[in-house]
């Protein structure tokens, strides 16, 4: 957490260290002198620019075993803080914070930075990775962890109404999962995390898509997530550009590189939402990421261009995903698109009228980004070649 800036106390501390440390391999001058130098440097920055305002973030992790709430104590919250498009353009090393007995962690982020958070619990799937801009005085974030698997994803709107006027009315939503789409969901499933004192009224429940939950990443597949046609990854101006804070396998392809290691790295990238935020913060010419982020969606979700690893997971689970999507379609839900699949003879079927090759938010070098084909192949292609886009979602359920 943020602490008040007390340069006089820090100067006194550095003097005490200088006097107290016995000269061994590290001398008193090295320790006390270093702290004194840092103190003076930071003091000069603060005196010149003033203290940088920060957003105080409280993250609450809520875990479900599929039907009921389980403890989130000890959950690991991964925090990535980064800034693109300003000075300095930087990404801090990923932090892993441990949730307390209430499943809560708290931290501060300087204004002007973006940050990505996700929660991880042994034996359960990861939460969605959510990305925010640090601009407020404080923010509450809720992360949800469900079992590993492919699930029908729904949510319940809860409300608190008051006779004292609309100022005392507030709303929230809680997600729930079922193995397949159900015509009637039992109350104990869709109200599994209701705080009946704070939110006594239920506004009903409905399904919103397919949840793909793994230990490393979780994302949702919703309506209208497939582009009508193919598109370039970015405009020609940025085709041969190195993007800041994005992990490349090699800077340029004519440098020595190992194809097996490159594909392994591509499959390991699970940060599609953060990648998308970095890409769009750097330049608005990135057609694939822009389409994914702006595809029709609700205001309680973040649409993004999935990473190559997330697309590969989608391909691996295509049969289970399609089974749930088909149920939605059979129930008259419009806007869902089946993934290409193989029939009982092993022949590939293209339910959307074309074979699909999907752009990812993962990059290979200054010229190429990764694609995942509907047959599971991972390749890197020139960014001005045209391919399909399959947007996926991370829900924050904020109202």
XYZ file of C-alpha atoms in Angstrom, residues 139-327:
189
model
C -11.558 0.775 -7.216
C -13.107 -2.500 -6.108
C -12.498 -5.490 -8.371
C -14.122 -8.888 -7.983
C -12.559 -11.977 -9.551
C -14.409 -15.278 -9.934
C -12.825 -18.745 -10.020
C -14.752 -21.774 -11.269
C -13.757 -25.425 -11.806
C -11.618 -26.383 -14.782
C -13.717 -27.331 -17.781
C -16.071 -26.041 -20.458
C -19.326 -24.704 -19.034
C -22.508 -22.932 -19.982
C -22.038 -19.478 -18.430
C -24.856 -17.404 -17.020
C -25.332 -14.596 -14.558
C -27.894 -13.317 -12.099
C -28.713 -9.661 -11.511
C -29.210 -8.717 -7.873
C -30.579 -5.462 -6.524
C -31.212 -3.465 -3.393
C -34.251 -1.201 -3.615
C -35.072 1.440 -1.062
C -38.123 3.487 -0.114
C -35.763 6.427 0.468
C -35.215 7.061 -3.246
C -32.999 5.943 -6.105
C -29.851 7.259 -4.386
C -30.022 4.256 -2.049
C -30.547 1.723 -4.837
C -27.658 -0.391 -6.086
C -27.082 -3.444 -8.230
C -24.608 -6.254 -8.807
C -24.351 -9.497 -10.737
C -23.011 -12.926 -9.900
C -21.999 -15.515 -12.501
C -22.915 -19.175 -12.417
C -22.021 -22.228 -14.495
C -23.804 -25.421 -15.469
C -22.416 -28.403 -17.419
C -24.854 -27.716 -20.279
C -27.624 -25.219 -20.950
C -30.630 -25.817 -18.696
C -34.224 -24.742 -19.280
C -34.625 -24.093 -15.562
C -31.640 -23.435 -13.315
C -32.100 -24.319 -9.620
C -32.034 -21.331 -7.304
C -29.169 -22.756 -5.272
C -26.987 -22.644 -8.414
C -27.707 -19.160 -9.702
C -27.833 -17.596 -6.211
C -24.773 -19.428 -4.866
C -22.938 -16.205 -3.954
C -25.850 -13.930 -3.027
C -25.394 -11.611 -0.059
C -29.070 -11.579 0.893
C -28.679 -8.719 3.350
C -26.972 -6.374 0.885
C -28.768 -7.562 -2.273
C -32.101 -9.123 -1.243
C -33.844 -8.883 -4.626
C -33.096 -11.143 -7.580
C -33.786 -9.715 -11.034
C -33.666 -13.111 -12.729
C -30.969 -15.109 -14.507
C -29.926 -15.797 -18.085
C -27.163 -17.441 -20.069
C -24.514 -15.335 -21.777
C -22.119 -17.766 -23.434
C -19.569 -20.523 -22.962
C -16.916 -20.440 -20.234
C -13.569 -22.077 -21.042
C -11.744 -22.503 -17.734
C -8.180 -23.774 -17.295
C -5.627 -23.402 -14.527
C -3.696 -20.740 -16.475
C -6.430 -18.808 -18.260
C -10.192 -18.446 -18.469
C -12.225 -16.721 -21.152
C -15.782 -16.668 -22.444
C -17.183 -17.149 -25.935
C -20.282 -15.050 -26.520
C -22.532 -13.865 -29.293
C -21.330 -12.038 -32.406
C -17.707 -12.997 -31.786
C -16.788 -14.006 -35.373
C -15.837 -11.389 -37.958
C -18.024 -11.293 -41.079
C -14.936 -11.688 -43.264
C -11.185 -11.718 -43.090
C -9.052 -8.693 -42.231
C -5.446 -7.574 -41.849
C -3.825 -7.613 -38.415
C -2.889 -3.944 -38.765
C -2.562 -1.207 -41.366
C 0.511 -1.211 -43.578
C 2.077 1.687 -41.644
C 2.620 -0.538 -38.598
C 3.200 -3.786 -40.453
C 6.960 -3.830 -39.856
C 6.920 -2.283 -36.409
C 8.148 -3.462 -33.034
C 5.475 -2.907 -30.409
C 6.503 -1.898 -26.904
C 6.078 -4.299 -23.988
C 5.058 -7.240 -26.204
C 7.067 -10.466 -26.000
C 8.682 -11.276 -29.352
C 10.362 -14.543 -30.144
C 12.896 -12.739 -32.332
C 13.200 -9.127 -33.455
C 13.475 -9.963 -37.153
C 13.014 -13.320 -38.828
C 16.379 -13.280 -40.547
C 17.974 -13.552 -37.082
C 18.612 -17.151 -35.954
C 15.482 -18.686 -34.436
C 14.144 -22.094 -33.439
C 10.706 -22.927 -34.872
C 9.925 -25.486 -32.162
C 10.814 -23.036 -29.389
C 8.830 -20.283 -31.125
C 5.658 -22.398 -31.290
C 6.114 -23.435 -27.656
C 6.302 -19.773 -26.670
C 3.201 -18.994 -28.737
C 1.185 -21.756 -27.063
C 2.259 -20.500 -23.615
C 0.925 -16.954 -24.118
C -2.329 -16.638 -22.142
C -2.467 -12.835 -21.809
C -4.831 -11.940 -24.641
C -6.686 -9.197 -22.779
C -3.474 -7.515 -21.659
C -1.935 -7.932 -25.129
C -4.980 -6.240 -26.664
C -4.759 -3.328 -24.225
C -1.081 -2.827 -25.062
C -1.643 -3.042 -28.815
C -4.496 -0.527 -28.855
C -2.707 1.860 -26.486
C 0.243 1.956 -28.882
C -1.627 2.509 -32.141
C -5.241 2.588 -33.374
C -4.328 1.009 -36.732
C -4.533 -2.547 -35.427
C -7.590 -3.749 -37.276
C -7.907 -7.220 -35.714
C -7.527 -6.044 -32.107
C -9.798 -3.054 -32.731
C -12.519 -5.255 -34.241
C -12.339 -7.669 -31.312
C -12.484 -4.877 -28.723
C -15.404 -3.149 -30.462
C -17.466 -6.187 -31.462
C -21.052 -6.090 -30.129
C -21.024 -6.870 -26.419
C -22.535 -5.884 -23.094
C -21.195 -3.236 -20.745
C -20.159 -5.756 -18.093
C -17.536 -7.438 -20.286
C -14.202 -6.705 -21.932
C -13.937 -8.089 -25.476
C -10.408 -8.792 -26.692
C -8.286 -10.472 -29.349
C -7.242 -13.803 -27.783
C -3.618 -14.823 -27.521
C -2.309 -17.725 -29.574
C -2.350 -19.903 -26.446
C -5.985 -19.084 -25.756
C -6.945 -19.785 -29.370
C -5.166 -23.132 -29.173
C -7.125 -23.975 -25.997
C -10.322 -23.007 -27.831
C -9.360 -25.363 -30.664
C -8.521 -28.228 -28.268
C -11.951 -27.894 -26.617
C -13.950 -27.314 -29.811
C -16.181 -30.376 -29.363
C -17.329 -29.401 -25.857
C -17.686 -25.734 -26.885
C -19.771 -26.626 -29.924
C -22.066 -28.865 -27.867
C -23.091 -25.902 -25.684
C -23.274 -23.443 -28.594
C -25.540 -25.874 -30.450
C -27.871 -25.937 -27.430
